[in-house]
Short mmCIF file of C-alpha atoms in Angstrom, two decimals:
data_model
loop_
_atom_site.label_atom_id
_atom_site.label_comp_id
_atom_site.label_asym_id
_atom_site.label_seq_id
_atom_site.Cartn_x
_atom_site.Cartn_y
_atom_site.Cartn_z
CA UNK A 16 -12.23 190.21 91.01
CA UNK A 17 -14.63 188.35 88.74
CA UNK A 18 -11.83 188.25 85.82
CA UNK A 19 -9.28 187.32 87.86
CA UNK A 20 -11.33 184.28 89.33
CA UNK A 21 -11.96 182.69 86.23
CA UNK A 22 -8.41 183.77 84.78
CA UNK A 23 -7.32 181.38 88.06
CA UNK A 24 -9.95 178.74 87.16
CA UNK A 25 -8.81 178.86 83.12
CA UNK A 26 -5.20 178.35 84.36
CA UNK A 27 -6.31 175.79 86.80
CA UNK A 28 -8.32 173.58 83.98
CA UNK A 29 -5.03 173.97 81.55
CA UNK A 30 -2.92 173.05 84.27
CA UNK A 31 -5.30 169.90 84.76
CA UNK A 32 -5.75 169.55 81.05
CA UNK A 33 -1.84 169.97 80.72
CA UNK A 34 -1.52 167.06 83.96
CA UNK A 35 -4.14 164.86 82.36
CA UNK A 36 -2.51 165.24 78.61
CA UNK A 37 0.62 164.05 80.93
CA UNK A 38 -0.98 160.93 82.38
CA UNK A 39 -2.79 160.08 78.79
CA UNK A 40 0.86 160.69 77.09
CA UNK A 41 2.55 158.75 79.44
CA UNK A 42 -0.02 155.92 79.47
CA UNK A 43 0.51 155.90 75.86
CA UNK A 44 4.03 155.73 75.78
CA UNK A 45 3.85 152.40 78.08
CA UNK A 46 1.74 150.74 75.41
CA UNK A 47 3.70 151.90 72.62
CA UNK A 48 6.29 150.07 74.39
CA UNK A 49 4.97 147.03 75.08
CA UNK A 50 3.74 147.18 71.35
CA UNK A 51 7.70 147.91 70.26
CA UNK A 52 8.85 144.61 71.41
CA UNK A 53 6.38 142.22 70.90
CA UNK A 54 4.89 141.66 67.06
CA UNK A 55 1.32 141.49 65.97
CA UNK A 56 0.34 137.90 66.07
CA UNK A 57 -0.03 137.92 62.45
CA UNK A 58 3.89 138.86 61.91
CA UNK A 59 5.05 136.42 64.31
CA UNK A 60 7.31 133.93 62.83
CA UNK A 61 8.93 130.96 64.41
CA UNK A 62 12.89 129.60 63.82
CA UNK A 63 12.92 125.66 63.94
CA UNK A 64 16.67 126.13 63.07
CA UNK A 65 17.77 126.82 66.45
CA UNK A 66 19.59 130.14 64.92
CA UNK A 67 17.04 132.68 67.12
CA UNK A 68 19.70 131.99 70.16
CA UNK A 69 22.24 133.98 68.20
CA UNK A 70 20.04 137.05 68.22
CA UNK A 71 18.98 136.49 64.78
CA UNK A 72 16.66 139.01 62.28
CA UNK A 73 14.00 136.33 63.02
CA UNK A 74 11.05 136.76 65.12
CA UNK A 75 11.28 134.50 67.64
CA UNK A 76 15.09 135.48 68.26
CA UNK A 77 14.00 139.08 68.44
CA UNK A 78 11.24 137.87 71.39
CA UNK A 79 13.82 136.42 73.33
CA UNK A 80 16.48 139.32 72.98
CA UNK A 81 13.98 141.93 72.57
CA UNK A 82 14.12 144.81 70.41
CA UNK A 83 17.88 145.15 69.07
CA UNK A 84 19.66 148.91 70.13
CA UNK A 85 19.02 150.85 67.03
CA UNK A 86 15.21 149.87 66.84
CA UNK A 87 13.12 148.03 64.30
CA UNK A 88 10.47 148.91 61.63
CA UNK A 89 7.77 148.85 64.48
CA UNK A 90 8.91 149.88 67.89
CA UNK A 91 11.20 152.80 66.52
CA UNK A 92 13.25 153.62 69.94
CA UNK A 93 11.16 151.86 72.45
CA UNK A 94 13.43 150.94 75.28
CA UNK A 95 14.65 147.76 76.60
CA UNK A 96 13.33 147.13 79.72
CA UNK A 97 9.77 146.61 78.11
CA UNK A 98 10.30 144.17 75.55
CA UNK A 99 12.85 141.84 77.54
CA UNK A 100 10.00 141.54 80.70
CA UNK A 101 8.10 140.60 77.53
CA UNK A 102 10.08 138.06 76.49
CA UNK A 103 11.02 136.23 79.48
CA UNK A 104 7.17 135.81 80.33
CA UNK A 105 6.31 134.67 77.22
CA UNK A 106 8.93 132.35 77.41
CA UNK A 107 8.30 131.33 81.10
CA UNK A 108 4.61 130.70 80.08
CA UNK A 109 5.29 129.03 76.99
CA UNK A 110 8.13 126.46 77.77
CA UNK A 111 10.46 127.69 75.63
CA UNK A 112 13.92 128.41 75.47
CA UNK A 113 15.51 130.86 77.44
CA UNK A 114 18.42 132.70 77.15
CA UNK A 115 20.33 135.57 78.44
CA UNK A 116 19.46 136.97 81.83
CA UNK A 117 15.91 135.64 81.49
CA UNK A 118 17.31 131.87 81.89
CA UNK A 119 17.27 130.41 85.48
CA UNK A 120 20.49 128.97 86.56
CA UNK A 121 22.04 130.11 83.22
CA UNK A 122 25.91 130.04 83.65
CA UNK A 123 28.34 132.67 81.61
CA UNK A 124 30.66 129.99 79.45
CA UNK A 125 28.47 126.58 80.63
CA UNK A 126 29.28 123.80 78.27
CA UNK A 127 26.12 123.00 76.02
CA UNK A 128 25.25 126.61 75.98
CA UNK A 129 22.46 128.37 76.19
CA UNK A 130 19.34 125.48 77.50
CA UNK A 131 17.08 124.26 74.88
CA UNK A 132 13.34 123.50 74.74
CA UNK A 133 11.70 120.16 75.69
CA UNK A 134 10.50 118.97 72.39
CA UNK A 135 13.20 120.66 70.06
CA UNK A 136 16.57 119.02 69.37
CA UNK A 137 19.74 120.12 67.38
CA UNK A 138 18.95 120.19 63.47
CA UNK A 139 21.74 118.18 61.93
CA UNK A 140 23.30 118.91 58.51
CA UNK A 141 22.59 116.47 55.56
CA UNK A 142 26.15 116.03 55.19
CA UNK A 143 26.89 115.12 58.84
CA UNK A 144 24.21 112.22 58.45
CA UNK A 145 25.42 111.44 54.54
CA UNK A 146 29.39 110.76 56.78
CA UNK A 147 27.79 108.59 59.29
CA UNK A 148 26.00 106.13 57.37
CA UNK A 149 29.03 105.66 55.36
CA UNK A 150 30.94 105.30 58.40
CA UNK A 151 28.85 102.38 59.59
CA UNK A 152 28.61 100.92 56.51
CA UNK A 153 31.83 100.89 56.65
CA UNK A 154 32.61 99.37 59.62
CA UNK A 155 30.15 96.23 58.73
CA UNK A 156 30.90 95.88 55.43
CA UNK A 157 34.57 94.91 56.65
CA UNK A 158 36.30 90.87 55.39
CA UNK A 159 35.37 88.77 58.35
CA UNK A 160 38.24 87.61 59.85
CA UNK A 161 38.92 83.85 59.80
CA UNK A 162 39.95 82.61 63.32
CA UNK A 163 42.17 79.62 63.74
CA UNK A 164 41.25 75.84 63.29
CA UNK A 165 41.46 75.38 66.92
CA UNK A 166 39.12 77.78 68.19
CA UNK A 167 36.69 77.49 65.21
CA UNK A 168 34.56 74.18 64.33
CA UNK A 169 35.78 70.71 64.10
CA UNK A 170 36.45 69.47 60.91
CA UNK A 171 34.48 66.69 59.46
CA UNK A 172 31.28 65.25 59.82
CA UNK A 173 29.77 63.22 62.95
CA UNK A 174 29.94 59.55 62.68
CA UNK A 175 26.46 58.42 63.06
CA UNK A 176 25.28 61.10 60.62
CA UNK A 177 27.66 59.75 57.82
CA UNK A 178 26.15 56.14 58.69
CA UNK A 179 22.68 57.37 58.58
CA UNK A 180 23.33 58.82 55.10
CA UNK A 181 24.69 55.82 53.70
CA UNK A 182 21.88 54.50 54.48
CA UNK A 183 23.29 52.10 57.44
CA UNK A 184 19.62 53.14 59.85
CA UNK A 185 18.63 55.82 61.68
CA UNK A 186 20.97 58.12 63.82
CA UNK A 187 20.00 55.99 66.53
CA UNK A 188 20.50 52.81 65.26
CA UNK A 189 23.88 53.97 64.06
CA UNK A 190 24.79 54.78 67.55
CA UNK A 191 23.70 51.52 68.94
CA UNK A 192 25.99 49.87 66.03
CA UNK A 193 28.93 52.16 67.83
CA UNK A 194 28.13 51.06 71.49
CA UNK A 195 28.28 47.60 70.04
CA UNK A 196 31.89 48.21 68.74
CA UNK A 197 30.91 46.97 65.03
CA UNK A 198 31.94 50.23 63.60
CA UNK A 199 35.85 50.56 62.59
CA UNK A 200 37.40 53.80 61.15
CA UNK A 201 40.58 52.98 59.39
CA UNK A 202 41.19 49.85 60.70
CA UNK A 203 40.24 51.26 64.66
CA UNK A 204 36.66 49.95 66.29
CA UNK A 205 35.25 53.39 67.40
CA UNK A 206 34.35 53.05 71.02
CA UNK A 207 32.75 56.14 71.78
CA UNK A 208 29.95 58.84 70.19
CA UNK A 209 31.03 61.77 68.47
CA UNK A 210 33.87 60.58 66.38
CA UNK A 211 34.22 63.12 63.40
CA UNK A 212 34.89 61.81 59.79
CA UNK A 213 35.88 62.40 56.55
CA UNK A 214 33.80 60.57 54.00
CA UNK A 215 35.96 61.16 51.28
CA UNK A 216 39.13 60.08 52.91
CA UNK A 217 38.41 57.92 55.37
CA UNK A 218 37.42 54.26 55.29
CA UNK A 219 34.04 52.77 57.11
CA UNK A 220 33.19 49.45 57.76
CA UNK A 221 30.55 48.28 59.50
CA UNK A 222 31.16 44.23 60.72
CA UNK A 223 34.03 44.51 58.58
CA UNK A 224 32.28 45.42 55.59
CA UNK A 225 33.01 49.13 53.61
CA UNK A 226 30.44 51.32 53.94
CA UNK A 227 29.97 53.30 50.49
CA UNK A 228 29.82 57.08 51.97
CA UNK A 229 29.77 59.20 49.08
CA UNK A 230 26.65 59.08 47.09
CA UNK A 231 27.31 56.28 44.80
CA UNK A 232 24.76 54.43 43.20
CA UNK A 233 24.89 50.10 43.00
CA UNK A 234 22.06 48.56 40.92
CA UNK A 235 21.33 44.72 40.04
CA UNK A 236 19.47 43.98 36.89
CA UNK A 237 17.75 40.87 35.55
CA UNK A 238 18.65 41.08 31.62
CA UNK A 239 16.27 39.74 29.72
CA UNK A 240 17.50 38.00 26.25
CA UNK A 241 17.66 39.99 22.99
CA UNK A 242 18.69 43.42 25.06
CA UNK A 243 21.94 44.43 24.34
CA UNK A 244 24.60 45.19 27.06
CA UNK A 245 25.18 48.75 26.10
CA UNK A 246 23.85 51.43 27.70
CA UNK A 247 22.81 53.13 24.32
CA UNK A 248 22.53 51.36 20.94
CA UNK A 249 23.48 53.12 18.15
CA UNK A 250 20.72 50.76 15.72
CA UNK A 251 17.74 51.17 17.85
CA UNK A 252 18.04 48.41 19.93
CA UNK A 253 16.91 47.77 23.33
CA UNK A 254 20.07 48.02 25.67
CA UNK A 255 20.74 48.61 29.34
CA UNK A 256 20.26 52.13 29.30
CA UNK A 257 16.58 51.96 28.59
CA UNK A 258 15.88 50.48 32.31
CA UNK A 259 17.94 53.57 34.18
CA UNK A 260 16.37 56.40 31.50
CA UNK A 261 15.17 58.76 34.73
CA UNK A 262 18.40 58.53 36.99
CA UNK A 263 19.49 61.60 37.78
CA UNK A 264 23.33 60.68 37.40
CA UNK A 265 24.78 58.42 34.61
CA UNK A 266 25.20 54.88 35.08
CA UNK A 267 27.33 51.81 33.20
CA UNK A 268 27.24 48.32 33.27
CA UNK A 269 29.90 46.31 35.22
CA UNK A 270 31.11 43.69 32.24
CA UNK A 271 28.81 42.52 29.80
CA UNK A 272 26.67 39.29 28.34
CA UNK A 273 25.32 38.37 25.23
CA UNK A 274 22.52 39.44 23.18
CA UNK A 275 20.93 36.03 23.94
CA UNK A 276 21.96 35.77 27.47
CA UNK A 277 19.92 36.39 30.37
CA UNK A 278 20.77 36.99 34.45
CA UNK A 279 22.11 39.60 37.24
CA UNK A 280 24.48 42.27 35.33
CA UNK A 281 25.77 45.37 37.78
CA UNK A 282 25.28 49.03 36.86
CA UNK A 283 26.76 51.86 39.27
CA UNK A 284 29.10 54.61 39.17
CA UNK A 285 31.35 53.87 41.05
CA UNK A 286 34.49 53.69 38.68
CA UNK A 287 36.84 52.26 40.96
CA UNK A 288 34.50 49.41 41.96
CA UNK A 289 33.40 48.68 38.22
CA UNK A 290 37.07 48.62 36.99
CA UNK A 291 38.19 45.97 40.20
CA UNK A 292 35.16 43.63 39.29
CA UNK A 293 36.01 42.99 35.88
CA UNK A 294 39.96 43.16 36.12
CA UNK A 295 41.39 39.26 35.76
CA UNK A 296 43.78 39.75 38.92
CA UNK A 297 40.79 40.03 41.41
CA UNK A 298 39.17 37.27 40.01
CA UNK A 299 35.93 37.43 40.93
CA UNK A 300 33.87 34.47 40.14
CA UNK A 301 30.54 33.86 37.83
CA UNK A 302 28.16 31.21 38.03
CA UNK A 303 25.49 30.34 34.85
CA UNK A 304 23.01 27.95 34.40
CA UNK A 305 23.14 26.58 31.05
CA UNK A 306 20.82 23.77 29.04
CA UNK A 307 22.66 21.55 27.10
CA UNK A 308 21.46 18.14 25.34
CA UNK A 309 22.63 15.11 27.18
CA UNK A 310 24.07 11.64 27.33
CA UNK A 311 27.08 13.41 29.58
CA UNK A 312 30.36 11.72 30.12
CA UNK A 313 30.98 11.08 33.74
CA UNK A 314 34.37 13.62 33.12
CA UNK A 315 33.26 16.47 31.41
CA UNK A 316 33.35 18.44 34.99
CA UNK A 317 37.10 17.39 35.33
CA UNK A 318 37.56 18.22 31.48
CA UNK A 319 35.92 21.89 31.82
CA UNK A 320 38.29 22.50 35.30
CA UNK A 321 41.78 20.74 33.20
CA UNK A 322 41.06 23.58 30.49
CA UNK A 323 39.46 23.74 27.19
CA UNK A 324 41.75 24.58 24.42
CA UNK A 325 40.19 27.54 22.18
CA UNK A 326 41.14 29.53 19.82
CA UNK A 327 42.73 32.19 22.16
CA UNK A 328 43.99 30.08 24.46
CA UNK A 329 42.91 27.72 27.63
CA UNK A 330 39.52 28.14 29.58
CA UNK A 331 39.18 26.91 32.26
CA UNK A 332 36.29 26.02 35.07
CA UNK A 333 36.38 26.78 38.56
CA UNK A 334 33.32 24.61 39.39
CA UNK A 335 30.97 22.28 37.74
CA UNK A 336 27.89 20.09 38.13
CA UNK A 337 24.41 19.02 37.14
CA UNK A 338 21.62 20.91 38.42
CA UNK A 339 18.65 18.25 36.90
CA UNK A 340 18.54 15.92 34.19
CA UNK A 341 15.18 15.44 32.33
CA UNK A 342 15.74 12.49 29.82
CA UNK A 343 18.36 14.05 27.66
CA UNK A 344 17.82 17.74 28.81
CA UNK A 345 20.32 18.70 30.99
CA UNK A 346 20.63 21.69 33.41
CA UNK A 347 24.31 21.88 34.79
CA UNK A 348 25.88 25.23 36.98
CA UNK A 349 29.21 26.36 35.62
CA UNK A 350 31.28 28.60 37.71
CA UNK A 351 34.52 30.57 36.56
CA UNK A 352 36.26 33.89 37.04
CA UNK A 353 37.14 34.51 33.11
CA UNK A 354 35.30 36.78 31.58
CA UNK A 355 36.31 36.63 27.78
CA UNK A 356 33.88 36.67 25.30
CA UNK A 357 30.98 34.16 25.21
CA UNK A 358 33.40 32.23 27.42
CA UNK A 359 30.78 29.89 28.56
CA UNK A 360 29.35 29.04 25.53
CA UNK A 361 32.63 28.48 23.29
CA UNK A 362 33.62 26.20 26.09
CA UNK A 363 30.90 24.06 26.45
CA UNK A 364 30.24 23.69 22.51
CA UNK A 365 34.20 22.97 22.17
CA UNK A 366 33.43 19.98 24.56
CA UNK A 367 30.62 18.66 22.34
CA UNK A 368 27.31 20.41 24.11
CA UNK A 369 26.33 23.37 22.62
CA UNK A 370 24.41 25.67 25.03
CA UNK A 371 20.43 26.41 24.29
CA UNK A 372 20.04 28.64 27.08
CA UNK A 373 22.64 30.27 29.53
CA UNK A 374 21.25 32.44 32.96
CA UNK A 375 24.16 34.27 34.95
CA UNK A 376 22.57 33.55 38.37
CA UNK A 377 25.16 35.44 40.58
CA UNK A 378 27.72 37.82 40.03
CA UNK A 379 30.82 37.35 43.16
CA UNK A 380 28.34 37.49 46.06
CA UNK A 381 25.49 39.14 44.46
CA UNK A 382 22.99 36.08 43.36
CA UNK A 383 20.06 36.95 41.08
CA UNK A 384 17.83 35.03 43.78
CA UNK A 385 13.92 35.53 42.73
CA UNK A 386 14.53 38.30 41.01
CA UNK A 387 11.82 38.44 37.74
CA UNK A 388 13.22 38.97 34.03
CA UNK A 389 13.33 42.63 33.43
CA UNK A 390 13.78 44.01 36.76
CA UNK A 391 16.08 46.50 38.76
CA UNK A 392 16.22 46.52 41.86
CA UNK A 393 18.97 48.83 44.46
CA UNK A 394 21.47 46.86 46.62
CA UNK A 395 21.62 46.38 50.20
CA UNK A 396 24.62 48.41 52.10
CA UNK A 397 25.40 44.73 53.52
CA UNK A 398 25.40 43.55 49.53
CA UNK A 399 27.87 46.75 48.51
CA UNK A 400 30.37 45.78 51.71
CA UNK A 401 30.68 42.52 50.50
CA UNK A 402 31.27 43.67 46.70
CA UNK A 403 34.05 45.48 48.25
CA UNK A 404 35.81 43.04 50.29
CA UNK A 405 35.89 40.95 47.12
CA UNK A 406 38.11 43.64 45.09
CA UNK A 407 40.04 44.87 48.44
CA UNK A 408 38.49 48.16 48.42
#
């Protein structure tokens, strides 16, 4: 009785030891499983590529999928119920993606595939960018395309703006001088703002005198005696050229006088202008001052505007008469639109009264005035328009 009793009890305890061996086994089974699809933490790796999706040999990919049919290095044959639970709560509790069954809402064959993660995008290939920024480049580096005249800006330049330049006032005053209808394009009085211009081509006047547009330059000089009328002197000598020396463009002298002959003399360079001032068929007129040594006849005005005979032929005055008479020195105003060489001067020695001093004091309508010896001085727009009118221009 007493053997068989504790031959009952010994198979009771193996049967227990057998049932708890069981449970242990069993309990260790479940962790080897949960162990067989999820990594250490130290052999965790991450894809930023985007490739785990495809089910990839990287760690993150195997998370999501969990441990692929044949096994891996670490969870041998687990099975895989344990390591897809895994992975969706991992990914659930991690915001990450989710794919497969573990996605909510997932759709077999939805466009975009499988749902991506909140702060990752789509990595794009270097080449991808490398045919885009050509692409744009491109598109802006294309000829722009010249539209029409009519639909793109007006040609020419406003009015009152070419005024101003000239140097006819300010904007303003330039449109006050079109209110007034003083301002003539071409022959037309302009009677309203806005008018558009060619400088180049058209012609300006302002109270019917041309208004020099283009950036031409009109000087008056005072030569003083013993400079020479050539804007550079080959000897040494002072000339003409040694009062414009810092002017930006290049200058010349409109005619000439003598060495010994002072008064106005014109420098610009304005060709056209220059050539029309000293051409005989425009005849623009002179006027000198010259001191001679008296008793004069009564008729040596009417014998200087008959003609002088010289030795290339007549001379003759356009004006005459005497200025002031100091006992035998005598101050008398020539005037004449000749302009051969020391004209004055062979004329009034041919008639008997050499000159000891001669003075140009005006040049068509430009008078020397108080101008001092030596000076240069820029003409007035008004003095310009009037040059102009006198040569038709």
């Amino acid at each position: 009785m007493r053997s068989s009793g504790r031959n009952s009890g010994n198979r009771n305890n193996g049967s227990a030891g057998a049932g708890g061996d069981r449970r242990r086994s069993g309990t260790g089974g479940r962790d080897d499983q949960k162990r067989a699809g999820r990594p250490r933490p130290e052999e965790r790796r991450y894809d930023v590529g985007g490739s785990g999706g495809q089910g990839g040999s990287s760690g993150r990919g195997d998370d999501r999928k969990g441990a692929p049919k044949g096994g891996d290095d670490r969870g041998g044959g687990a099975p895989k119920s344990g390591g897809s639970r895994g992975a969706a709560a991992r990914g659930g509790a991690k915001g990450g993606p989710r794919t497969g069954a573990a996605s909510k809402g997932a759709r077999p064959g939805a466009k975009g595939g499988p749902q991506r993660g909140r702060g990752q995008g789509p990595s794009r290939p270097r080449e991808l960018d490398a045919k885009i920024e050509e692409r744009n480049r491109a598109r802006h580096n294309k000829p722009q395309v010249k539209t029409p005249k009519t639909f793109g800006e007006e040609e020419g330049e406003r009015l009152q703006k070419v005024l101003a330049r000239a140097g006819m006032g300010s904007r303003r005053a330039c449109e006050e001088l079109i209110d007034q209808a003083r301002v003539e394009v071409n022959g037309e009085i302009v009677m309203e703002q806005g008018v558009r211009v060619d400088p180049q081509k058209d012609e300006i006047k302002v109270d019917g005198l041309t208004v020099a547009t283009q950036s031409y330059l009109f000087f008056a000089l005072n030569k003083p005696a013993g400079v020479v009328s050539t804007m550079e002197d080959p000897d040494g000598r002072q000339c003409l050229g040694d009062y414009v020396t810092n002017r930006e463009t290049r200058l010349f002298h409109v005619g000439r006088l003598d060495t010994e002959t002072e008064g106005i003399i014109l420098l610009t360079n304005h060709g056209e202008l220059a050539h029309r001032l000293t051409h005989p068929r425009y005849g623009v007129k002179k006027t000198y001052l010259a001191a001679i040594q008296g008793p004069l006849p009564r008729d040596l005005g009417k014998q200087l505007k008959d003609g002088i005979q010289l030795e290339d032929g007549y001379a003759r005055a356009d004006h005459f008469r005497v200025v002031e008479n100091t006992g035998k020195n005598y101050l008398v105003e020539v005037t004449l639109h000749e302009g051969r060489k020391h004209i004055v001067r062979r004329m009034l020695a041919e008639a008997g009264f050499p000159v000891e001093r001669l003075v140009r004091t005006s040049f068509g309508p430009i008078a020397l005035g108080d101008q001092k010896s030596g000076w240069l001085r820029r003409m007035t727009n008004t003095e310009v328009g009037m040059l102009m009118r006198e040569v038709e221009l």
